[in-house]
XYZ file of C-alpha atoms in Angstrom:
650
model
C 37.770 1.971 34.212
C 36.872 3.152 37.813
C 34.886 5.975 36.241
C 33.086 3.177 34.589
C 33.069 1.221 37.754
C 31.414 4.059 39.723
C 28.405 4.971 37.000
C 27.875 1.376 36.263
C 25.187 1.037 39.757
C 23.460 4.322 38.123
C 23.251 2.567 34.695
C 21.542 -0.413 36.370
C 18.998 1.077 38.053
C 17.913 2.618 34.958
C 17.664 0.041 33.506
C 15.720 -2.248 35.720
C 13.804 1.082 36.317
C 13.224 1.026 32.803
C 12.554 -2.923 32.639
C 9.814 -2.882 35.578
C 7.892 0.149 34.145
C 7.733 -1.323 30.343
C 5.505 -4.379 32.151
C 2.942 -0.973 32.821
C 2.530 -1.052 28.585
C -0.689 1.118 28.199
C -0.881 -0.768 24.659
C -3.693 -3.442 24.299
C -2.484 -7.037 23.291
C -5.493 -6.658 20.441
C -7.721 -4.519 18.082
C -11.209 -5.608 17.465
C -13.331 -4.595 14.534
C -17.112 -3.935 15.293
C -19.240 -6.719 13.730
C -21.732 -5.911 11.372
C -24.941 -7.395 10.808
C -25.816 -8.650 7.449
C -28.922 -11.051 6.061
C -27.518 -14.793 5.601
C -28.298 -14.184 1.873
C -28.814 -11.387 -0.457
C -32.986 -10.347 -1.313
C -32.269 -10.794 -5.100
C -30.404 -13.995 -5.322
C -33.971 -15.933 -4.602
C -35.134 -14.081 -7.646
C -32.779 -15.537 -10.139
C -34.334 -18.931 -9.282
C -32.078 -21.025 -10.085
C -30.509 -21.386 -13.831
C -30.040 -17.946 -15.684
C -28.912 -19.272 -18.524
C -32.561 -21.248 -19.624
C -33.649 -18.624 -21.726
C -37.131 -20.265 -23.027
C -40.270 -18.730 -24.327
C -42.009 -18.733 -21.187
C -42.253 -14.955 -19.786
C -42.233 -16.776 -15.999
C -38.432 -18.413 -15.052
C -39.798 -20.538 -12.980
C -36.984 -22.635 -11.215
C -36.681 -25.815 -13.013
C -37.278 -28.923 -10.947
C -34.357 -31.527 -10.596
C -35.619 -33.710 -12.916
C -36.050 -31.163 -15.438
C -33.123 -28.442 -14.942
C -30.305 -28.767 -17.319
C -26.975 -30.313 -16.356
C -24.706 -27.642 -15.546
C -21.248 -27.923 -14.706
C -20.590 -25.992 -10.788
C -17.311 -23.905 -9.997
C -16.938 -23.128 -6.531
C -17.618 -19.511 -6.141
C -13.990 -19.335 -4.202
C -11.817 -20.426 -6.996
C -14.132 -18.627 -9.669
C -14.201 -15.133 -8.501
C -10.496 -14.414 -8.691
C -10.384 -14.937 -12.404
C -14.177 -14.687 -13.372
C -13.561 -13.058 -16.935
C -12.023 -16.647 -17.905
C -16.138 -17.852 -17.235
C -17.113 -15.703 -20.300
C -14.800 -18.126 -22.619
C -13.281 -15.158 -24.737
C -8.966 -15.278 -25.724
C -9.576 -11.356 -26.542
C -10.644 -10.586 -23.775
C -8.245 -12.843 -21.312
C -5.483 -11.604 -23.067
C -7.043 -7.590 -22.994
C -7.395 -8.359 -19.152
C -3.580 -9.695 -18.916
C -2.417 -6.500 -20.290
C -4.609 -4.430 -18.171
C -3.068 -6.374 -14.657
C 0.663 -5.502 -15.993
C 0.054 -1.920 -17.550
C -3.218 -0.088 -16.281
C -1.036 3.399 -14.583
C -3.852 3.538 -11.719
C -2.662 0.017 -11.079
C 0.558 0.077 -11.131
C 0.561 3.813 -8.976
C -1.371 2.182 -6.260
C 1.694 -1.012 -6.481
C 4.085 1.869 -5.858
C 1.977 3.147 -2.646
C 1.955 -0.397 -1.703
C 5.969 -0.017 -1.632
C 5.934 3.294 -0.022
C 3.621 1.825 2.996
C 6.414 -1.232 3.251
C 9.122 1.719 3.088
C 7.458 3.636 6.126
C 6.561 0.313 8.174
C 10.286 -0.678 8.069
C 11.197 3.030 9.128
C 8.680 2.225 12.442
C 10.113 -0.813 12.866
C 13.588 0.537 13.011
C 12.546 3.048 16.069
C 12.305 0.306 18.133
C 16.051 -0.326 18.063
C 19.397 1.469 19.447
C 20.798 4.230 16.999
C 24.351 4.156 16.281
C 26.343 6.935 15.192
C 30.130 8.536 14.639
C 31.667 11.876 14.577
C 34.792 12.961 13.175
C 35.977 16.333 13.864
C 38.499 18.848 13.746
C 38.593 22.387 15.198
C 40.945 24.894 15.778
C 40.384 28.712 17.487
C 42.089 31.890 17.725
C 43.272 33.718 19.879
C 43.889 30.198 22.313
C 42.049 31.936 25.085
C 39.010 33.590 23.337
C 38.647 37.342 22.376
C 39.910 39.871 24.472
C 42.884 38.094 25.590
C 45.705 39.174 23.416
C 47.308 41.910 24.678
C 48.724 44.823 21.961
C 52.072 43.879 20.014
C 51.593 39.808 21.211
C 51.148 37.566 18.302
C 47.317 35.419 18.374
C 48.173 32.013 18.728
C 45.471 29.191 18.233
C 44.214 26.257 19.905
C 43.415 22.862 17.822
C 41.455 19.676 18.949
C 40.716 16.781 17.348
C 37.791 13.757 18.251
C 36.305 10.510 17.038
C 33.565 9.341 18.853
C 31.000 6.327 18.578
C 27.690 7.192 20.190
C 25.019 4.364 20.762
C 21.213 5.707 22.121
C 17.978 4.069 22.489
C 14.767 5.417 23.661
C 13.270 2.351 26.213
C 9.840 1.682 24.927
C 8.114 1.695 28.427
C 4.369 2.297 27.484
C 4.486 0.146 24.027
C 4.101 3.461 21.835
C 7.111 2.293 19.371
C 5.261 -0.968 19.070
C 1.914 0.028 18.837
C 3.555 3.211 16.041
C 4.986 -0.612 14.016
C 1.608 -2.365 14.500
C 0.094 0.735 12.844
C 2.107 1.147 10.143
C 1.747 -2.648 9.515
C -2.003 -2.307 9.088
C -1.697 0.205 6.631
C 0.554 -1.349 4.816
C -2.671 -3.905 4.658
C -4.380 -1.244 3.691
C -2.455 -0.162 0.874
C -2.059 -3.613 -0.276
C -5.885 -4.026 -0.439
C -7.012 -0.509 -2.107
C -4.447 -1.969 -4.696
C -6.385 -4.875 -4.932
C -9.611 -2.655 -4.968
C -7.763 -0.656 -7.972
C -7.387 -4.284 -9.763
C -10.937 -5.666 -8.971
C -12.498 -2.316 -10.589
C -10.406 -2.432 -13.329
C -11.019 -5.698 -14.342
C -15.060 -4.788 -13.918
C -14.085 -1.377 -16.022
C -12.950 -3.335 -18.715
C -14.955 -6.095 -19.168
C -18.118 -3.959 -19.062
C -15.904 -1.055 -21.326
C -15.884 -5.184 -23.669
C -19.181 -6.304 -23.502
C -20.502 -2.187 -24.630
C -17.883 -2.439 -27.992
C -19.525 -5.882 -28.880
C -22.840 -5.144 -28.234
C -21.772 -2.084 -30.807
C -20.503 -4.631 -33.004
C -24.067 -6.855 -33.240
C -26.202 -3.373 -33.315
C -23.551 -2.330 -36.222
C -24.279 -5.606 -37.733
C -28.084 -5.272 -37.552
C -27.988 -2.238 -39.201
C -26.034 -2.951 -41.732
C -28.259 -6.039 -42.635
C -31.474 -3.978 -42.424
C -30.188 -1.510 -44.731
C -29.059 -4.437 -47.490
C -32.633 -5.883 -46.827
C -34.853 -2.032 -47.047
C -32.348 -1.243 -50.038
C -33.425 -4.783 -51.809
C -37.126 -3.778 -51.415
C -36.113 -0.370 -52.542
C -35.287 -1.741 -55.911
C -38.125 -4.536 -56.024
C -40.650 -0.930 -55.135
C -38.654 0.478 -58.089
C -39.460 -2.326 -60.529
C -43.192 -2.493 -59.368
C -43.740 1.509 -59.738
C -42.126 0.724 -63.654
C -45.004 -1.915 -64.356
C -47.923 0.230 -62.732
C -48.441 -1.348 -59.053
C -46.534 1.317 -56.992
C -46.253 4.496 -56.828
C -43.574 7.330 -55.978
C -45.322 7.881 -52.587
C -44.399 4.417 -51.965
C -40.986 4.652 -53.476
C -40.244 7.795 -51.556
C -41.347 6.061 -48.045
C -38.620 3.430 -49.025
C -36.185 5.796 -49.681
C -36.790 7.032 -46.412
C -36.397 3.952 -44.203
C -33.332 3.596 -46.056
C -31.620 6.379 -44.950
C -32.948 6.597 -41.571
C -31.425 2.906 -41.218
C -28.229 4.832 -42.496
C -28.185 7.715 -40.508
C -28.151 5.430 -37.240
C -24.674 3.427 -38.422
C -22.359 6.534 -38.211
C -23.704 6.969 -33.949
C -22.900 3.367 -33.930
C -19.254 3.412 -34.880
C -18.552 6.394 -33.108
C -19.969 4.492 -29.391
C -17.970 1.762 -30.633
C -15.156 3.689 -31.666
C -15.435 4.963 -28.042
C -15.679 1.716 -25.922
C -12.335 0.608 -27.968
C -10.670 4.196 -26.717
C -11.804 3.500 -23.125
C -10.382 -0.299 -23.586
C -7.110 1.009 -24.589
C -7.070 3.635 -21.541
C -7.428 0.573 -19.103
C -5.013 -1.457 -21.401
C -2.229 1.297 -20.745
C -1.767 1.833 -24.163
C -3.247 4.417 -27.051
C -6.286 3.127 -29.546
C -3.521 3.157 -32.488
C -1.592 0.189 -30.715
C -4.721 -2.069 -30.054
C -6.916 -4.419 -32.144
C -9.836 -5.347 -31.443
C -11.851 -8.153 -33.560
C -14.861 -7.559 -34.570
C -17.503 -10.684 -32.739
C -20.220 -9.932 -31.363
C -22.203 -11.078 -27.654
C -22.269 -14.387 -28.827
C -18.655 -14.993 -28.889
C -19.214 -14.888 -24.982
C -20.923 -17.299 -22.579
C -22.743 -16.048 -19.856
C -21.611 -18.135 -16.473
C -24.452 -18.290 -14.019
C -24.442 -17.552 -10.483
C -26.737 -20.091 -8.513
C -28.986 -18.752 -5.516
C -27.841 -19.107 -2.126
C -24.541 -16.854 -2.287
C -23.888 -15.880 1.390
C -23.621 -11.846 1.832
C -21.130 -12.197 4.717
C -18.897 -13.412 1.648
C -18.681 -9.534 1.232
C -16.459 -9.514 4.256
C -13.467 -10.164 2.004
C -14.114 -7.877 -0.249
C -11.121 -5.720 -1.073
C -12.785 -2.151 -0.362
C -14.220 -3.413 2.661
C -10.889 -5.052 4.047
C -8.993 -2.265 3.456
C -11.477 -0.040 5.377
C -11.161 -2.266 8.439
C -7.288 -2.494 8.487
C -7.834 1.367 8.240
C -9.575 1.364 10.869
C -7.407 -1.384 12.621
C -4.344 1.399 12.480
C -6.498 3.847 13.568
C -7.016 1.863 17.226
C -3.364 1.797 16.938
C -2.902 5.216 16.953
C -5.077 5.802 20.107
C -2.270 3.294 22.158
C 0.320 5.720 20.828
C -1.140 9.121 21.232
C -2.184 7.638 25.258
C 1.869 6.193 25.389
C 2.861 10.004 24.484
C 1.042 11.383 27.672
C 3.359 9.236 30.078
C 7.202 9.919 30.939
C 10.102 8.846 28.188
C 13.085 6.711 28.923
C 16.425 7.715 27.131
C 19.887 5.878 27.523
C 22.754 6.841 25.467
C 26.494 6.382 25.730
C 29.750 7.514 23.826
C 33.187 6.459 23.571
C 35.831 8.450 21.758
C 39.302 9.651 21.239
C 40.216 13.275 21.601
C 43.685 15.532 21.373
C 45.093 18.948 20.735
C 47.490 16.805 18.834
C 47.258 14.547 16.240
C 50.395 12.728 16.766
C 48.886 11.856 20.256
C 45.566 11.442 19.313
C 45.381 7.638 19.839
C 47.033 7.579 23.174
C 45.123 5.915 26.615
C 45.494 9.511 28.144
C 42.788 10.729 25.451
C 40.369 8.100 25.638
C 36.832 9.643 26.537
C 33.487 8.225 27.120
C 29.986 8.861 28.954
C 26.649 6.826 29.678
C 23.564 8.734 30.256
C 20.153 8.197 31.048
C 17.062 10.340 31.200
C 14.066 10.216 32.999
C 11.319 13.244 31.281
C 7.900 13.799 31.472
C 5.696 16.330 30.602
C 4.120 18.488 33.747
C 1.960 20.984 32.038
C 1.261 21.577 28.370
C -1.724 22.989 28.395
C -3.887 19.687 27.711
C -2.516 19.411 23.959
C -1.272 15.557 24.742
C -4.501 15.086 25.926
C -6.411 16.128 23.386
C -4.249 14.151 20.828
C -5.227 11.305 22.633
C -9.100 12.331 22.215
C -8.414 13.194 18.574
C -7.513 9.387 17.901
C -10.389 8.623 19.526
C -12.574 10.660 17.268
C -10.557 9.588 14.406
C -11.385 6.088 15.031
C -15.011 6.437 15.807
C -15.436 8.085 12.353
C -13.147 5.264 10.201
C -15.805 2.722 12.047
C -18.865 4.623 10.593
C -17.228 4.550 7.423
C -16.254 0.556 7.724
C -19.508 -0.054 8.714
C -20.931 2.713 5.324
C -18.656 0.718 3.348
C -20.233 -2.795 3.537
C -23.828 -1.274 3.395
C -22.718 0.054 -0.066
C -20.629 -3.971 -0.924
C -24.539 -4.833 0.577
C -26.286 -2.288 -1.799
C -23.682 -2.893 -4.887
C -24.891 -6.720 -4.892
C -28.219 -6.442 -4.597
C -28.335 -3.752 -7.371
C -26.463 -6.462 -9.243
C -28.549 -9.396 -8.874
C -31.514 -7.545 -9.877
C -29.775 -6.387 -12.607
C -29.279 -9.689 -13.637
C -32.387 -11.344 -12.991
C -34.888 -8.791 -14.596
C -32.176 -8.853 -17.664
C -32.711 -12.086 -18.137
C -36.470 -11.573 -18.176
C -36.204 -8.415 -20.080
C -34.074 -10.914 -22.875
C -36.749 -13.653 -22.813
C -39.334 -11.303 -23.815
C -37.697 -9.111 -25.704
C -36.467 -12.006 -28.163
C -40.337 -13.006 -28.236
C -40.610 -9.326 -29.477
C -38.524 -10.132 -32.161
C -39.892 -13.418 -32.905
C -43.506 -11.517 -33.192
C -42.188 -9.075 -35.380
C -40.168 -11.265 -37.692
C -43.817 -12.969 -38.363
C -45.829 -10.167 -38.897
C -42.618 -9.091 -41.567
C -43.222 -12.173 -43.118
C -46.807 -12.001 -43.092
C -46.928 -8.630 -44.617
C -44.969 -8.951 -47.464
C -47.268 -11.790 -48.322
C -50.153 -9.738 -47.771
C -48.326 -7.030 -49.987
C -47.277 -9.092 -52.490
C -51.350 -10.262 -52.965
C -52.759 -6.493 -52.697
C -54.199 -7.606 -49.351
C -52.409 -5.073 -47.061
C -50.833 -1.716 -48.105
C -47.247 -0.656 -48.233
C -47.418 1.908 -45.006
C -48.272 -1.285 -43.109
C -45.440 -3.704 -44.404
C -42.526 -0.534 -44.093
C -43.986 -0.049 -40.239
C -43.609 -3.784 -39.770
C -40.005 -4.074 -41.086
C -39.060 -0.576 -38.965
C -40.649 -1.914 -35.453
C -38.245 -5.126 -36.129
C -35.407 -3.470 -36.466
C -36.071 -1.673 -33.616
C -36.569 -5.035 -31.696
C -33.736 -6.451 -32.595
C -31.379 -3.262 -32.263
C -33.429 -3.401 -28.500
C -32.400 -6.972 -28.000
C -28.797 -6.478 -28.390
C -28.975 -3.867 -26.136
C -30.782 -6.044 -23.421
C -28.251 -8.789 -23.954
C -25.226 -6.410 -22.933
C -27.402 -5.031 -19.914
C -27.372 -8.853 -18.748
C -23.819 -9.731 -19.443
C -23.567 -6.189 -17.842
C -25.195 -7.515 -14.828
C -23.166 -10.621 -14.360
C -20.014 -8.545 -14.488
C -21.559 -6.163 -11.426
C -22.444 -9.371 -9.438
C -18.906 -10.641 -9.702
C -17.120 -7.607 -9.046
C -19.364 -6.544 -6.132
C -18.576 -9.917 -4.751
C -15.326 -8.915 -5.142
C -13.800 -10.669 -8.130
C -11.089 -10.072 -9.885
C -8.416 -10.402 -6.995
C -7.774 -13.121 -4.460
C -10.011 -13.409 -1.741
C -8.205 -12.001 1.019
C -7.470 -13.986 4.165
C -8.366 -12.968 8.150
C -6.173 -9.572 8.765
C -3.249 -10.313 11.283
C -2.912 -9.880 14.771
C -5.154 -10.846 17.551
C -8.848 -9.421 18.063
C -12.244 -9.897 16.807
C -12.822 -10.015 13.245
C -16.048 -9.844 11.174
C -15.004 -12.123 8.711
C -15.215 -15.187 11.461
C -18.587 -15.506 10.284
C -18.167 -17.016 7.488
C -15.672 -20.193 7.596
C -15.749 -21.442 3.894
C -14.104 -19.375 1.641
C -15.669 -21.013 -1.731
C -19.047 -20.774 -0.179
C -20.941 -20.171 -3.488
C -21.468 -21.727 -6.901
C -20.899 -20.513 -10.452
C -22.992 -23.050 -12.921
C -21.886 -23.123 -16.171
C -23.036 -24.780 -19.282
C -20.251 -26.706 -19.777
C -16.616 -27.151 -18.267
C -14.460 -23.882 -18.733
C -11.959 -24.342 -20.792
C -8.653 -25.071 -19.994
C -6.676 -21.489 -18.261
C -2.940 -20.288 -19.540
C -0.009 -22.156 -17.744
C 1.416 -20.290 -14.926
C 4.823 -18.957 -15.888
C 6.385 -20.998 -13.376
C 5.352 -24.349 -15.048
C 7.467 -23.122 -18.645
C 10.863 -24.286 -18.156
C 12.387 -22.044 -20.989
C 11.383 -18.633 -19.714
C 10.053 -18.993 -15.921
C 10.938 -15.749 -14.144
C 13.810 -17.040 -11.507
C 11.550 -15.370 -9.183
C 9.141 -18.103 -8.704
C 10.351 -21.967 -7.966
C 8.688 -25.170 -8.563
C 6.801 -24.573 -5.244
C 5.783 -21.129 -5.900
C 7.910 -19.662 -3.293
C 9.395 -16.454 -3.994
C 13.037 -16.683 -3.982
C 15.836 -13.978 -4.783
C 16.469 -14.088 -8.889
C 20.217 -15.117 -9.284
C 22.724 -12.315 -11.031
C 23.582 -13.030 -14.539
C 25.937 -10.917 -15.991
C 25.152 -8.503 -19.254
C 22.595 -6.176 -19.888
C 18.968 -5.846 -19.038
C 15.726 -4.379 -20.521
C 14.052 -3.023 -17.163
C 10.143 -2.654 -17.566
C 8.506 -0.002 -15.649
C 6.575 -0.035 -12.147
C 6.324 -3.120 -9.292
C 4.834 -6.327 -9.213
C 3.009 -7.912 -7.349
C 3.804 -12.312 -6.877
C 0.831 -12.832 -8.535
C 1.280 -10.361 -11.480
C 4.759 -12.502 -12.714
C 2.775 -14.888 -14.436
C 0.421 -12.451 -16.059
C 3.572 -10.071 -17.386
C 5.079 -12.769 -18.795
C 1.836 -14.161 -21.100
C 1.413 -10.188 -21.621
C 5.193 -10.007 -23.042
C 4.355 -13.362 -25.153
C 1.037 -12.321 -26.403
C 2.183 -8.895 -27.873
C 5.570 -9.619 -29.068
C 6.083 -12.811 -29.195
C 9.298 -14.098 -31.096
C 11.087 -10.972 -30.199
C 11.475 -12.643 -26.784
C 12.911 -16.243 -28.068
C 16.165 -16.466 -26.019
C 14.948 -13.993 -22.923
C 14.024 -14.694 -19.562
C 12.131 -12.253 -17.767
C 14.152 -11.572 -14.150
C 11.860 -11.033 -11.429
C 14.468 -8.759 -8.398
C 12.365 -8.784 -4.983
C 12.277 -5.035 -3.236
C 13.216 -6.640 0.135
C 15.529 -9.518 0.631
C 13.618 -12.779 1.391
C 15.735 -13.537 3.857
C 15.904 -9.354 5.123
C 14.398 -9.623 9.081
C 11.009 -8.035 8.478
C 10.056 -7.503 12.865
C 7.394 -8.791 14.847
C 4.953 -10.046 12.864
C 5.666 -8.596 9.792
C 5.830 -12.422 7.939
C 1.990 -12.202 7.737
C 2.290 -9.021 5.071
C 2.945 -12.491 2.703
C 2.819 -9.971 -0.227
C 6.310 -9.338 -2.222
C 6.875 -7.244 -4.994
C 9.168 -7.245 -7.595
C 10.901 -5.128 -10.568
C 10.571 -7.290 -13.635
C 13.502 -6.901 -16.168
C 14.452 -8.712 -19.856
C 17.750 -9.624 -20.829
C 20.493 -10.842 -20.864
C 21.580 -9.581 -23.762
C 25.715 -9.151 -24.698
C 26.081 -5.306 -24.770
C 23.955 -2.076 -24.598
C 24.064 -1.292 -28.137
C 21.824 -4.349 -28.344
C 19.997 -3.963 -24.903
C 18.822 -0.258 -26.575
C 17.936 -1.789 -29.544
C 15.196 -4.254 -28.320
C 14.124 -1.395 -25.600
C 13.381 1.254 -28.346
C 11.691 -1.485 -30.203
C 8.987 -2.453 -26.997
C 9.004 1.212 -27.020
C 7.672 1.813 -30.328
C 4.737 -0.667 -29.458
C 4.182 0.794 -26.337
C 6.075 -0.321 -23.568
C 8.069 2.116 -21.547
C 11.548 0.298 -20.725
C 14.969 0.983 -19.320
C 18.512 -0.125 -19.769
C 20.627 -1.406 -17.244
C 23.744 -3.195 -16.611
C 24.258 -6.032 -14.465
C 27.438 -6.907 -13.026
């Protein structure tokens, strides 16, 4: 202990050496984002004056004054946006958009990353605290007093020694470049878990759009079909006329014609709508063979309509565009770190032990060894490399903040491209359906005229072609609007939760706007009632989620478990579980789906880490008695689908 007694003063003033200089941090206490300056609302949303959804005869939308503008029923834009496809009123497609949250692979790869950025924040983290390690060893040399010693005819003998040791070190963080390596790593752990969300919000837009194109198919399919029926009719009725003298086979022959050009169009149809159902299943996660789609049309939709006056800074929570500023967040991390690397390290270590040449007296006091070192470094000369790492961060962070700022001028672009989309749709619709109105008459009029001898039959069969036409045109101009009111919800950035002010302190662009549900959605009616979370069914609620919506860990049951594939986000519990129902249904009477958290909710997460507020889970079936039967109900999601595992659960 005197040994200890005399290092102890040189230990101290280490440490307060090492104390005094960590108040010199070179890190900044915050990490501002460059504002950006955007319009207070977008050019097109004064065009859509006011409601989209008054489709009248007038070519002019004029914006309806308040004592004449129907009574629509507002959502605030806020609340709306997260789950927008639920506006359009369709169970097909709600339940095509559940499936597509729980088993898209882009989405559930970019869940993963969010679980490797997690893994590599926690390993930052853990740099910031003391290292503790042991040794156990043995060794034993010949000859005892190294080569060349034995003299000729002398037998070798050997030497043996034996040691356990416990060695503690720690690496004093005296410019803040640990902390500011954690900070970083905690932004782009942000930044994973928002180009997930990015992955989610396009592929929600991806399939609804992929939904709208099969049943616009479906009404031009339908069209087509019923123009054929009616040109084959006349066909017959030219037929009958030819047999008592008043046509001839010119005329019959021009029939015959529209007919099967009417035809020939039907087999292109099926095959684009053959195609939209393909790229439905792709974002489904499943093949064509395992999907069914019904066979509506447009009007088995309602198109929601988005009132003027949405505020562009709203684009400030868009997904793309927060994960390009926590980017660029860790970026002006990195410069603190690369500048900490420049300055002189701190190490303190120490070591206690046993050692021998004997194991019998291994454990005596005699053999007891220990040490406590510290180490003062720096760097004199390298040439300027330390330097220039520090003026590569720089660079590095001056590009990510021309691409923040490129990002939200293309959120800016994406918008306005929408809402003009969407407003000269709905003109394009208004006239277009007075297109078809106009040619419906003259039809009418024609065969009239026909049926007197007034007009001739090359009139009447270009008549009845340029309204098929306009009516296969109108279906298309109907999708190009509902086409348009997807694009204006997903580049406001629907389809996810708006996401809250990043952590940590520093200037932020979204400050500028301070109501989240700035915005309305009008629709014609109230929507209709949404699917119960999970967590309000008291049969199968994952154990995941409690009565406050807290994640908590899911308790150990005993038996055997189904294990489904990927992570999870909190949010995504509810919508596996009405995925699981809608598909298979009674299969699952008796189940409970077990929702097992990555990380402890009680695991220590570091300085500041509580903000990441996003858990994710491994979602599993069961419990079922043995394996046998565990298999059984795995090969059977399997067959439909659904990649699963077996596992035991003690």
């Amino acid at each position: 202990m005197s040994r200890f007694r005399r290092f102890f003063p040189s230990l101290s003033v280490a440490l307060t050496l090492g104390s005094a200089l960590s108040g010199c941090m070179v890190i900044r206490d915050s990490y501002d984002v460059p504002p950006v300056d955007l319009p207070e609302q977008f050019q097109g949303s004064p065009a859509l004056k006011g409601t989209l959804g008054d489709l009248s005869d007038q070519g002019d939308l004029a914006a309806p004054t308040p004592s004449t503008a129907p009574t629509a029923y507002s959502v605030p834009l806020g609340t709306a946006l997260p789950t927008w496809w639920h506006l359009l009123g369709s169970e097909e497609l709600n339940r095509l958009v559940d499936r597509a949250l729980t088993r898209n692979p882009d989405l559930r790869m970019a869940s993963l990353r969010v679980s490797q950025a997690e893994a590599r924040y926690e390993q930052a983290f853990a740099t910031r605290l003391p290292t503790l390690s042991t040794t156990v060893s043995g060794r034993a040399d010949a000859p005892k007093d190294g080569t060349g010693s034995v003299s000729p005819g002398v037998d070798i003998t050997s030497e043996r020694a034996f040691s356990a040791g416990l060695q503690a070190s720690y690496r004093v963080d005296l410019w803040g470049e640990r902390k500011a390596t954690a900070e970083a790593a905690r932004f782009r752990v942000w930044q994973a878990v928002l180009a997930r969300d990015d992955t989610q919000k396009t592929t929600v837009s991806d399939l609804v759009g992929s939904y709208v194109d099969y049943l616009s198919f479906q009404d031009r399919l339908r069209v087509a079909r019923e123009t054929k029926d009616i040109l084959s009719e006349m066909l017959k009725a030219v037929e009958e006329r030819m047999e008592r003298g008043d046509a001839t086979i010119l005329d019959i022959s021009q029939q015959r014609a529209a007919v099967r050009s009417v035809e020939a169009t039907i087999p292109s149809l099926e095959f684009q709508a053959a195609q939209a159902a393909h790229r439905i299943a792709q974002l489904c996660g499943t093949t064509p063979s395992q999907l069914q789609l019904g066979s509506a049309g447009l009007d088995s939709l309602t198109l929601p309509m988005v009132l003027p006056g949405v505020p562009s800074a709203l684009l400030l929570r868009r997904s793309d565009v927060r994960a390009a500023e926590a980017n660029l967040l860790a970026a002006d991390a990195d410069i603190d770190v690369a500048r900490a690397r420049v300055l002189p390290t701190l190490d303190l270590s120490a070591e206690i032990g046993q050692a021998s040449t004997h194991m019998i007296s291994w454990l005596q006091p005699e053999n007891r060894m220990w040490n406590l070192v510290s180490s003062l470094s720096a760097t004199i000369f390298d040439h300027g490399a330390r330097e220039q790492a520090v003026e590569q961060t720089r660079a590095r962070h001056e590009e990510l903040t021309e691409g923040y700022i490129s990002v939200i001028y293309t959120a800016v672009r994406e918008s306005e491209d929408a809402l003009s989309r969407l407003s000269f749709g709905t003109r394009r619709q208004t006239l277009q359906q007075a297109a078809v109105d106009a040619s419906q008459d003259a039809v009418d009029q024609s065969r009239d005229s026909y049926r007197y001898g007034a007009t001739d039959y090359l009139t009447l069969l270009d008549t009845e072609r340029t309204l098929h036409n306009n009516r296969d045109q109108l279906y298309q101009v109907i999708r190009d609007r509902y086409r348009g009111a997807v694009d204006v919800f997903s580049s406001l950035g629907g389809g996810v939760e708006l996401s809250d002010r990043l952590p940590g302190e520093g200037k932020r662009p979204d400050d500028l706007l301070s109501d989240k549900d700035a915005g309305t959605i009008a629709l014609p009616e109230a929507p209709a009632e949404q699917p119960r979370p999970t967590a309000d069914l008291a049969d199968h609620q994952p154990a995941a989620l409690g009565t406050s919506g807290q994640a908590t860990p899911a308790p150990v049951d005993g038996g055997w478990r189904v294990v489904l594939p990927a992570v999870y986000s909190r949010s995504a519990l509810d919508v596996a579980w009405r995925d699981l129902q809608a598909q298979f249904g009674d299969r699952l009477n008796g189940l409970r789906l077990y929702a097992l958290a990555l990380q402890d909710a009680d695991t220590p997460q570091g300085d500041g880490s509580a903000d990441l507020a996003r858990r994710w889970f491994r979602l599993s079936l069961g419990p079922f008695a043995d394996k046998s039967t565990a298999q059984t109900m795995c090969s059977s999601l399997s067959r439909d689908g659904l990649r699963c595992s077996v596992s035991d659960v003690q």
